[in-house]
Amino acid sequence: MPLIDFDKLAKQYEADDDFGFSAVSEEEYNSVINKTAKTADDYKARLNEVEKIVIPFLTKLHSTGDK
């Protein structure tokens, strides 16, 4: 007896005509892409601000590590 009954498994998915994606209009697609790009730019700006704060701290910590 096989561990997995492939015939039974195949019958479960025969009725589904969904290939794992759905159709969207070009406008919907572009709106998601634009939001994502804006979010990525926001995160880059935030990370640059964090870097400006953290790097001097780490540099100072490294230079005084032997004390």
XYZ file of C-alpha atoms in Angstrom:
67
model
C 0.000 0.000 0.000
C 1.584 3.335 -1.036
C 1.978 6.098 1.509
C 0.162 8.596 -0.696
C -2.864 7.719 -2.809
C -2.123 9.850 -5.857
C -5.408 8.986 -7.544
C -7.382 10.273 -4.569
C -5.199 13.381 -4.413
C -5.663 14.066 -8.134
C -9.455 13.743 -7.826
C -9.486 16.411 -5.112
C -7.959 18.935 -7.490
C -9.695 17.920 -10.730
C -12.668 20.202 -10.115
C -10.480 23.220 -9.459
C -9.761 25.253 -12.558
C -7.772 27.712 -10.473
C -4.097 27.733 -11.347
C -3.072 29.713 -8.257
C -3.582 33.168 -9.670
C -6.418 35.483 -10.540
C -6.789 37.937 -13.367
C -6.564 41.622 -12.515
C -6.809 44.677 -14.652
C -3.733 46.638 -15.635
C -4.894 49.542 -13.462
C -5.114 47.330 -10.375
C -1.713 45.849 -11.102
C -0.099 49.270 -11.592
C -1.660 50.636 -8.399
C -0.144 47.788 -6.380
C 3.238 48.263 -8.041
C 3.169 52.013 -7.332
C 2.259 51.464 -3.672
C 5.036 48.932 -3.313
C 7.606 51.234 -4.898
C 6.539 54.102 -2.641
C 6.733 51.870 0.422
C 10.212 50.689 -0.575
C 11.360 54.299 -0.992
C 9.925 55.159 2.433
C 11.784 52.261 4.032
C 15.025 53.260 2.322
C 14.681 56.791 3.675
C 13.967 55.500 7.183
C 16.911 53.125 7.073
C 19.206 55.937 5.961
C 18.093 57.951 9.015
C 18.744 54.979 11.293
C 22.152 54.493 9.695
C 23.062 58.132 10.418
C 22.346 57.504 14.095
C 23.790 54.012 14.516
C 27.069 54.249 12.561
C 28.597 57.024 14.709
C 27.588 55.098 17.823
C 29.211 51.898 16.549
C 32.329 53.770 15.477
C 32.677 55.326 18.923
C 32.020 51.960 20.566
C 34.682 50.313 18.407
C 37.290 52.990 19.160
C 36.741 52.700 22.914
C 36.519 48.895 22.958
C 39.895 48.395 24.596
C 39.126 50.705 27.550
